[in-house]
mmCIF file of C-alpha atoms in Angstrom:
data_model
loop_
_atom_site.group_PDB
_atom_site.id
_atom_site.type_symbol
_atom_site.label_atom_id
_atom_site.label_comp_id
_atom_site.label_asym_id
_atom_site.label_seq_id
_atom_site.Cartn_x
_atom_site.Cartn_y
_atom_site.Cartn_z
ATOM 1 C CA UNK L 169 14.265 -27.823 20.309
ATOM 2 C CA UNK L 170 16.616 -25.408 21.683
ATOM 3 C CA UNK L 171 18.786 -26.604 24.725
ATOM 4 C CA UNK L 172 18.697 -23.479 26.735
ATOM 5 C CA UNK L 173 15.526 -22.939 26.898
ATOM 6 C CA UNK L 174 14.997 -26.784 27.943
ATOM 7 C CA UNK L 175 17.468 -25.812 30.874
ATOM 8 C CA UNK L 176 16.116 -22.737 31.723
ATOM 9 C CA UNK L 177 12.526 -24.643 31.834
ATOM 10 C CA UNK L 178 14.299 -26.925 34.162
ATOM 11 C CA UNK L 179 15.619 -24.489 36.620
ATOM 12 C CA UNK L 180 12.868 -21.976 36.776
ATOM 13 C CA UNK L 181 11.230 -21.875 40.298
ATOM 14 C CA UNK L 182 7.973 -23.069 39.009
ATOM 15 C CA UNK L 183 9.746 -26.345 39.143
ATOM 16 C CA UNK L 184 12.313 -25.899 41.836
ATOM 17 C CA UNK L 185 14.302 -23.550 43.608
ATOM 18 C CA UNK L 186 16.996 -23.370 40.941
ATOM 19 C CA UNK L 187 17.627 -27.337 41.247
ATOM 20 C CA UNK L 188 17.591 -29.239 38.270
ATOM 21 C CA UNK L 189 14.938 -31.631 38.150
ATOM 22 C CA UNK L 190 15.947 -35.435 37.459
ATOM 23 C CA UNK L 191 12.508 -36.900 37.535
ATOM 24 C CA UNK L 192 11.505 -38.618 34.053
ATOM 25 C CA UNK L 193 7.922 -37.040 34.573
ATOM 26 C CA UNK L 194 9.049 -33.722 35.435
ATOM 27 C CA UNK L 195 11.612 -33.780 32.069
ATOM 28 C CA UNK L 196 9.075 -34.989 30.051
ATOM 29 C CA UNK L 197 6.590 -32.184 31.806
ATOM 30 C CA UNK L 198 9.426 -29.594 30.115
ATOM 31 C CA UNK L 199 10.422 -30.771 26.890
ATOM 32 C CA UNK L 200 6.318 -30.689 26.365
ATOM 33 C CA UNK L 201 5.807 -27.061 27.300
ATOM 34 C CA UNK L 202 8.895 -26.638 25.043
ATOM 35 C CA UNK L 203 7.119 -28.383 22.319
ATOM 36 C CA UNK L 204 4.250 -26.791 22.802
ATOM 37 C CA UNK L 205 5.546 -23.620 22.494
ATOM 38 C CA UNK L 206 7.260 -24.009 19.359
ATOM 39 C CA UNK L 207 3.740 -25.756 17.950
ATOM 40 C CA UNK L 208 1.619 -22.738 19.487
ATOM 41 C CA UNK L 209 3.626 -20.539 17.464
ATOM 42 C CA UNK L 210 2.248 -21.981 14.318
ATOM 43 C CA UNK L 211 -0.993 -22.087 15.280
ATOM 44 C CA UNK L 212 -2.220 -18.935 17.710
ATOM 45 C CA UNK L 213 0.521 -16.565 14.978
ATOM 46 C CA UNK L 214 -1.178 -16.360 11.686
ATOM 47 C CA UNK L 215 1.361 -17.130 8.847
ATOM 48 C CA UNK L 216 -1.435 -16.711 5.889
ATOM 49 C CA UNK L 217 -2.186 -13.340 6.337
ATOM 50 C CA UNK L 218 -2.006 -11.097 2.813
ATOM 51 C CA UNK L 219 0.831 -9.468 3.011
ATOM 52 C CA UNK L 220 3.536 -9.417 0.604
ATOM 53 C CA UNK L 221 3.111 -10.689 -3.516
ATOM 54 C CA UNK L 222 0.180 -12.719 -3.524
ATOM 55 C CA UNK L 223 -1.361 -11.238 -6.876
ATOM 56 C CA UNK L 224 -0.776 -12.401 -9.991
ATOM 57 C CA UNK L 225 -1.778 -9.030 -11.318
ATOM 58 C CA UNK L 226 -1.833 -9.150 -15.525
ATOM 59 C CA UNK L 227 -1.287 -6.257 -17.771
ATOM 60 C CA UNK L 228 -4.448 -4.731 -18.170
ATOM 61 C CA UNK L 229 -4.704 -4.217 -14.321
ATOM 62 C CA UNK L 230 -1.238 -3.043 -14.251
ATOM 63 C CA UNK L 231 -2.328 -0.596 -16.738
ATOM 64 C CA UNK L 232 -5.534 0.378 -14.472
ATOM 65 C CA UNK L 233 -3.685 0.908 -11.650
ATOM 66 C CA UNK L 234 -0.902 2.848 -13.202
ATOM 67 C CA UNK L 235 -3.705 5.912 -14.099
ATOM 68 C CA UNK L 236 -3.657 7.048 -10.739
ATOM 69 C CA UNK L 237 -0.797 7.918 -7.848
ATOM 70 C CA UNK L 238 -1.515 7.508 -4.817
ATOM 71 C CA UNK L 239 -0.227 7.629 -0.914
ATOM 72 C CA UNK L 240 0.971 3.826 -0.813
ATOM 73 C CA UNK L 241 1.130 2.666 3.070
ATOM 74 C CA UNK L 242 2.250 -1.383 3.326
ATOM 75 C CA UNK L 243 -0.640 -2.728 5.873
ATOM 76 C CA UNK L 244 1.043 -4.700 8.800
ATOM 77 C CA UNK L 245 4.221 -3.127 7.189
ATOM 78 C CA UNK L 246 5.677 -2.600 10.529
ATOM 79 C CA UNK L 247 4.516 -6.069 12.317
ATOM 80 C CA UNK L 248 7.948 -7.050 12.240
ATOM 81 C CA UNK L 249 11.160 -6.913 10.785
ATOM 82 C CA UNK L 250 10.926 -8.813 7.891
ATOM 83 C CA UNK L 251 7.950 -7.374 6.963
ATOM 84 C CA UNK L 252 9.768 -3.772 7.175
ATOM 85 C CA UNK L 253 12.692 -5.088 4.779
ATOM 86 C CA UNK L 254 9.512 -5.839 2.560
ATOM 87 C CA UNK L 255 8.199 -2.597 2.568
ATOM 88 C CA UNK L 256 11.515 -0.857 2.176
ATOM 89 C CA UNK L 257 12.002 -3.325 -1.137
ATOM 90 C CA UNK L 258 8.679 -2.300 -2.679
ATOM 91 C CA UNK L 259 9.125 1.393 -2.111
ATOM 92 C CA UNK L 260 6.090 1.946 0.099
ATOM 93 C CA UNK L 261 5.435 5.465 1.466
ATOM 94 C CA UNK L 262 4.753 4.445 4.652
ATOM 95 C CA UNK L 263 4.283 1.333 6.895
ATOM 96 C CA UNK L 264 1.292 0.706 9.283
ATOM 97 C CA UNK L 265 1.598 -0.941 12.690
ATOM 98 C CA UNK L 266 -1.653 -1.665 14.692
ATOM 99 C CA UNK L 267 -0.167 -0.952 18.841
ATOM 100 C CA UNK L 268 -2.129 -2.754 21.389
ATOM 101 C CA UNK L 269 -0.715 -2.899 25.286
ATOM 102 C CA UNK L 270 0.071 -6.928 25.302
ATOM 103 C CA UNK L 271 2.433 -8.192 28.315
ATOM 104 C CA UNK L 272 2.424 -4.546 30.081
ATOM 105 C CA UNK L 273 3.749 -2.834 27.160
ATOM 106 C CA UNK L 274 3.349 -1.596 24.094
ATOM 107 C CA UNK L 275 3.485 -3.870 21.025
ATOM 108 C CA UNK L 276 2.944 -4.300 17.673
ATOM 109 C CA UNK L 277 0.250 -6.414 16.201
ATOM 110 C CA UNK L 278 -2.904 -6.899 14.179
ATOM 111 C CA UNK L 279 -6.036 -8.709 15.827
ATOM 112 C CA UNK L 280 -6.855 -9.987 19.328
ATOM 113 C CA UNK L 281 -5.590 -13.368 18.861
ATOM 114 C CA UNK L 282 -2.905 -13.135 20.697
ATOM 115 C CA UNK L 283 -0.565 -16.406 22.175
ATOM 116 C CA UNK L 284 -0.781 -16.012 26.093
ATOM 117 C CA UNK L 285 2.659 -14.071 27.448
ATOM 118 C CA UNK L 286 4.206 -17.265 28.430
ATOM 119 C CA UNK L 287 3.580 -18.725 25.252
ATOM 120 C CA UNK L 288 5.601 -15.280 23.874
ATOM 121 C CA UNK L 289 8.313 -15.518 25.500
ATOM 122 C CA UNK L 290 8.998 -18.939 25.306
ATOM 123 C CA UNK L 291 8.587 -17.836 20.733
ATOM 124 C CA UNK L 292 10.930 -15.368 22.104
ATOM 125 C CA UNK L 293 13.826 -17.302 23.498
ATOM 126 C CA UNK L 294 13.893 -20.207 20.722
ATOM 127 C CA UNK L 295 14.194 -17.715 18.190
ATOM 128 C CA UNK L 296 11.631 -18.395 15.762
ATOM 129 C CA UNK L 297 10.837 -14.859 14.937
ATOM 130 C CA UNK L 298 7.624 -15.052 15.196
ATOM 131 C CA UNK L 299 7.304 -13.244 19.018
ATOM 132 C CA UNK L 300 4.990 -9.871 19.619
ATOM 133 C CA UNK L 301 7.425 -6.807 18.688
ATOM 134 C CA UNK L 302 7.493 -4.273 20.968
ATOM 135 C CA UNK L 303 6.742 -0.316 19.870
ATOM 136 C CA UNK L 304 10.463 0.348 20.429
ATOM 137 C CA UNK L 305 11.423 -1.996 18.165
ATOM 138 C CA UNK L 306 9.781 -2.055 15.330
ATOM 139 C CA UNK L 307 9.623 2.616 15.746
ATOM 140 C CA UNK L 308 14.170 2.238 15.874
ATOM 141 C CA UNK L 309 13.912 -0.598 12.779
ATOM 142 C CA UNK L 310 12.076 1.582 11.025
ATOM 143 C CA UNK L 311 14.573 4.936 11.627
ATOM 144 C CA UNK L 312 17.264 3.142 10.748
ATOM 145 C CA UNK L 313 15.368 2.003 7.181
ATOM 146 C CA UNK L 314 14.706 5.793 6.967
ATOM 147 C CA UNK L 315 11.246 4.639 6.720
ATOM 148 C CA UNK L 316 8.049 6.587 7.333
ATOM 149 C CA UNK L 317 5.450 5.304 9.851
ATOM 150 C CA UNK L 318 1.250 5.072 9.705
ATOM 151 C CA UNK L 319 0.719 4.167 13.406
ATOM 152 C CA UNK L 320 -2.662 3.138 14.702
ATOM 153 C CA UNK L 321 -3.171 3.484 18.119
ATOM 154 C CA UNK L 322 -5.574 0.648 19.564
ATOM 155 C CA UNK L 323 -4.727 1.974 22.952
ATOM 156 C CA UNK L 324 -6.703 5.529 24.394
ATOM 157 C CA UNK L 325 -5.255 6.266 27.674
ATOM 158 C CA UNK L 326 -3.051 9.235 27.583
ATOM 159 C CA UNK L 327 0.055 7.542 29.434
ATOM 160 C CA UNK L 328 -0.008 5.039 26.091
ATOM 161 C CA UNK L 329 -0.167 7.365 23.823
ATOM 162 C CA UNK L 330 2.151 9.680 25.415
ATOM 163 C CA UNK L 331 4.841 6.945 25.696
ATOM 164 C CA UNK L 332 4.240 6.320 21.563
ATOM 165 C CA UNK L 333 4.802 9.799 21.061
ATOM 166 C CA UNK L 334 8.206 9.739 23.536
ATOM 167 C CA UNK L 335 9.183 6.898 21.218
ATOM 168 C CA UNK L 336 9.014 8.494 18.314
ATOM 169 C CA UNK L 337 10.529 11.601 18.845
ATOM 170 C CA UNK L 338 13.429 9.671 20.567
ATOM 171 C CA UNK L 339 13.963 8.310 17.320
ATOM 172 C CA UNK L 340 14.197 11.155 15.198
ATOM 173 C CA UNK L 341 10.577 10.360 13.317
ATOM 174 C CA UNK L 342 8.528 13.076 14.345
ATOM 175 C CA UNK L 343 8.382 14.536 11.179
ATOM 176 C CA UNK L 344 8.194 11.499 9.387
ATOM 177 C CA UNK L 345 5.006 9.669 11.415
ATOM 178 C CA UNK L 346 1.308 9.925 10.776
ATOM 179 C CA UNK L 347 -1.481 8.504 13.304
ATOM 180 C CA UNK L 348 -4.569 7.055 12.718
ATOM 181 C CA UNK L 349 -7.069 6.018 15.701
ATOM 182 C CA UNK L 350 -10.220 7.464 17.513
ATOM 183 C CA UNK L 351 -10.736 10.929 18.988
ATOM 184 C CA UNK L 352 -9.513 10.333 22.593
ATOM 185 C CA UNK L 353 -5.931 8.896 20.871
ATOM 186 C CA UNK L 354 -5.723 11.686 18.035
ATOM 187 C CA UNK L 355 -6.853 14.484 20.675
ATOM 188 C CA UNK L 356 -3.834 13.428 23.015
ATOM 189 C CA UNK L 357 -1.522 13.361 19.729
ATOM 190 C CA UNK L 358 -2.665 16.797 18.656
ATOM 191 C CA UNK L 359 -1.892 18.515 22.315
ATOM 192 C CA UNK L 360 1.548 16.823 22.136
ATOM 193 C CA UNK L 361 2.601 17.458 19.619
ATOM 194 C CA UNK L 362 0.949 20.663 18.116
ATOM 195 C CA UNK L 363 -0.052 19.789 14.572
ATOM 196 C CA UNK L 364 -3.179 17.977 13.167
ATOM 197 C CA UNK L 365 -2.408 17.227 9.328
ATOM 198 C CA UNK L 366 -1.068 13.722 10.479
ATOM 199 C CA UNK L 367 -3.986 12.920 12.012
ATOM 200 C CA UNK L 368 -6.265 10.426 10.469
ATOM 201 C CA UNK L 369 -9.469 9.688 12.242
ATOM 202 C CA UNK L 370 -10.157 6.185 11.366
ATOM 203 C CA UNK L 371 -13.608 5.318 10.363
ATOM 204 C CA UNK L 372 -14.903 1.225 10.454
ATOM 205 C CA UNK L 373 -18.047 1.458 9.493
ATOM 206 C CA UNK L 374 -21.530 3.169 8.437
ATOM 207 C CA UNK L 375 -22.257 4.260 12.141
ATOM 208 C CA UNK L 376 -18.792 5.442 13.387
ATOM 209 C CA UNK L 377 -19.328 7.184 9.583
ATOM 210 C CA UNK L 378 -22.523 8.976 10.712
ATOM 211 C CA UNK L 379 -20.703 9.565 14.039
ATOM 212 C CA UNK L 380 -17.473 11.371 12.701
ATOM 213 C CA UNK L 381 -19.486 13.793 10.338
ATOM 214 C CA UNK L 382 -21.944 14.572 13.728
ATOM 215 C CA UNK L 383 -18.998 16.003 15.086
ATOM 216 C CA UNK L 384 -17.112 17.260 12.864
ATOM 217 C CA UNK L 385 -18.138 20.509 12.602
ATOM 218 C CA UNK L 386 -16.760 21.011 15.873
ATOM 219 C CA UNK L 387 -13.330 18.858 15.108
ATOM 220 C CA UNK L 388 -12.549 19.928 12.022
ATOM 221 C CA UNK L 389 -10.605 16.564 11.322
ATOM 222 C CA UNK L 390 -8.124 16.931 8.092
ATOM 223 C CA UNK L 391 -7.659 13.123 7.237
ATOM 224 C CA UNK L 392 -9.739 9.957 7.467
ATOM 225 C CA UNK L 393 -8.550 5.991 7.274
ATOM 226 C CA UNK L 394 -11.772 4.836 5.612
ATOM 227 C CA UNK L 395 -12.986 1.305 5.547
ATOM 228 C CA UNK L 396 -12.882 0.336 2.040
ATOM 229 C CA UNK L 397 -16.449 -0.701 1.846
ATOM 230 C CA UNK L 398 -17.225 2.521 2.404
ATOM 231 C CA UNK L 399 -14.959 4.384 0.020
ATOM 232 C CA UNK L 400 -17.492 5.126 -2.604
ATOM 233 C CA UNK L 401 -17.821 8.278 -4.630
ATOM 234 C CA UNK L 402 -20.428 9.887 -2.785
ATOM 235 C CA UNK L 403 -18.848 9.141 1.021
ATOM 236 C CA UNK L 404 -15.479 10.859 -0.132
ATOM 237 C CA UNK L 405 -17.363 14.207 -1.465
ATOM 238 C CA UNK L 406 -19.388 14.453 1.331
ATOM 239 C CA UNK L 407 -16.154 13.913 3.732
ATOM 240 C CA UNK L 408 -14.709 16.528 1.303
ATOM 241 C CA UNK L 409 -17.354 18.542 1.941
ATOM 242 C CA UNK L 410 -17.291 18.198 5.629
ATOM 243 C CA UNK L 411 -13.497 19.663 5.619
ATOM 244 C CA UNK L 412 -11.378 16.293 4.977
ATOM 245 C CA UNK L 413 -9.087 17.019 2.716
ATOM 246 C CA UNK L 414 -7.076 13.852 2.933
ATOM 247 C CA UNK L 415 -8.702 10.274 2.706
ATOM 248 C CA UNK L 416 -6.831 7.473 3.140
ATOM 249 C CA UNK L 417 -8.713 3.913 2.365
ATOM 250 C CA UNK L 418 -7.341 0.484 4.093
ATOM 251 C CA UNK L 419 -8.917 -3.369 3.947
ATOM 252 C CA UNK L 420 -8.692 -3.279 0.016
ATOM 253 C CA UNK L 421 -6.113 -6.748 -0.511
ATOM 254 C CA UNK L 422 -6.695 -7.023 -4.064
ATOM 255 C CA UNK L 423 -6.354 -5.050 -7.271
ATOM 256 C CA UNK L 424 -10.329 -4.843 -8.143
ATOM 257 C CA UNK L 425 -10.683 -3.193 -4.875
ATOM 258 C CA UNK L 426 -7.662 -0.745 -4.866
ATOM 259 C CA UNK L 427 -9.325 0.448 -7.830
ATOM 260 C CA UNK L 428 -12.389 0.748 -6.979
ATOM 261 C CA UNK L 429 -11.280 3.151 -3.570
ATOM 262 C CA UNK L 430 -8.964 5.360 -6.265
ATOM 263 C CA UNK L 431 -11.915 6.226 -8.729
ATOM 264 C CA UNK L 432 -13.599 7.092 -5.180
ATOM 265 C CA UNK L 433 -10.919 9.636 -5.369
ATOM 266 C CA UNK L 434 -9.154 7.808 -2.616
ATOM 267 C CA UNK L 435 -5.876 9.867 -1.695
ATOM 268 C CA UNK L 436 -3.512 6.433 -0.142
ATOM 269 C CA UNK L 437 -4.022 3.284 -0.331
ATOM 270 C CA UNK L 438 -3.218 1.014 3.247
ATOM 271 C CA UNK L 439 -2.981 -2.518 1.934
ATOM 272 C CA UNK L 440 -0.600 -5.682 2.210
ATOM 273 C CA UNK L 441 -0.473 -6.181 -1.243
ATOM 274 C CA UNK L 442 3.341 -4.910 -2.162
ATOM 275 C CA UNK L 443 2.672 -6.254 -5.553
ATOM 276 C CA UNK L 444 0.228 -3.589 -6.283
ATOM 277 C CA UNK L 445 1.616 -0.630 -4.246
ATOM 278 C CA UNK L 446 5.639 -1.504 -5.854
ATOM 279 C CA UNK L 447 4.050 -0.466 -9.122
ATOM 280 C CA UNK L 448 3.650 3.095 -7.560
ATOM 281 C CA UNK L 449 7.331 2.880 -6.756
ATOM 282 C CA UNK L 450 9.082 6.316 -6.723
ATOM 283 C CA UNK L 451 11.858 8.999 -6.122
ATOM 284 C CA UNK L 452 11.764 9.466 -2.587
ATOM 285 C CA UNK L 453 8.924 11.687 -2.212
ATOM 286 C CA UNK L 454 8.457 13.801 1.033
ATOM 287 C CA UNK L 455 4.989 14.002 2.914
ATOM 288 C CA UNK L 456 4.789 16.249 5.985
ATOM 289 C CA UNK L 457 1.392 16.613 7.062
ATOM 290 C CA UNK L 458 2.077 19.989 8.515
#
């Protein structure tokens, strides 16, 4: 248990005006909250999610795999720093980060099971690495890495997405980011920043499918992130068809399923398993969705 943060729990005005506080209850009351920080972090932040080598992929597969080329994005690439190091490792093209507005700001992370804000910043202060990243974060890791970023924004209202695209031009990515979200989100990226190739309209399921080609016709939408259940041979013509010419396919953790999207004529592949996208590893290769 780290000292400080015992003190600091200590001295906080929830428990005093800055006094310490001698009482056995009271000390006990702190070193619990301490402790139960440092057990909440294990339990409300997932550490089993697929992400990383978790494939024992044989030869044959390797083999399958290897017939195509694809777009390789690391999913939850950019949920923290370690798992950017990752990505950088395996030679991904890009890294995705899910942003969501947690503790009034902008953050990085994947789900709505989310530790309560005290909870984070008590992960925070210990140090145990496992605390919500915020945007700014994980967008100046990632320029320093020279690596390229898939963002998808969770968040709709034009001062978020505005302050995402601040971010990354601050940075120096501009050039090297791609979005994926709903219309609201994509609309706002598209009047800021005058270009719509690294757009991807990101499609869940069968209605929001339905939806997307209703109004196309009036969108004109290059890219797609496609659910990979729904990344069959006919969907991708008929996006084709409907003026996508890029389709990008995410939720597809293991090797059967990667497959599966690429003889859908997939164009990227957004998955956590490095084991499968390192085998696409390459000379850096530019893409500037213009």
């Amino acid at each position: 248990m780290n000292e400080r943060f015992i003190e600091w729990l200590l001295t906080e005005k929830f428990f005093g005006r800055r006094k310490i506080i001698r009482t056995p209850a009271k000390v006990a009351a702190a070193y619990g909250i301490g402790y139960g920080v440092s057990e909440a972090s294990k339990i409300i932040i997932p550490t089993g999610e697929k992400f990383g080598d978790f494939e024992d992929i044989d030869k044959k597969t390797k083999g399958r795999l290897l017939q195509f080329s694809p777009i390789t994005i690391a999913h939850t690439g950019g949920n923290s720093a370690n798992h950017l190091e990752m990505s950088k490792l395996a030679g991904v093209d890009f890294v995705e980060a899910d942003i969501r507005l947690y503790r009034g700001k902008l953050s990085v992370t994947h789900g709505d099971n989310l530790p309560p804000p005290v909870i984070d910043y008590g992960i925070r202060f210990l140090g145990l690495g496992k605390s919500v990243p915020l945007v700014a974060e994980i967008i100046e890791h990632s320029a320093n890495n020279h690596q390229r970023l898939f963002l998808d924004l969770k968040e709709e209202s034009p001062n978020s997405t505005d302050h995402v695209v601040k971010t990354v031009n601050k940075f120096g990515l501009s050039e090297r980011t791609a979005y994926t979200g709903k219309w609201a989100a994509l609309d706002r990226i598209s009047h800021k920043t005058k270009k719509n190739g690294s757009l991807f309209y990101s499609i869940d399921n069968e209605e929001q499918l339905f939806s997307f080609m209703d109004e196309q016709t009036a969108r004109q939408a290059q890219g797609v992130s496609l659910n990979f259940t729904l990344a069959r041979e006919d969907v991708v013509k008929d996006l084709r068809t409907h003026g996508v010419i890029n389709v990008f396919v995410y939720g597809a953790d293991y090797s059967y399923e990667i497959i599966s999207a690429l003889e859908a004529d997939a164009d990227a592949i957004i998955t956590g398993n490095l084991g499968a996208l390192e085998l696409w590893k390459k000379p850096s290769r530019d893409y500037f969705f213009a």
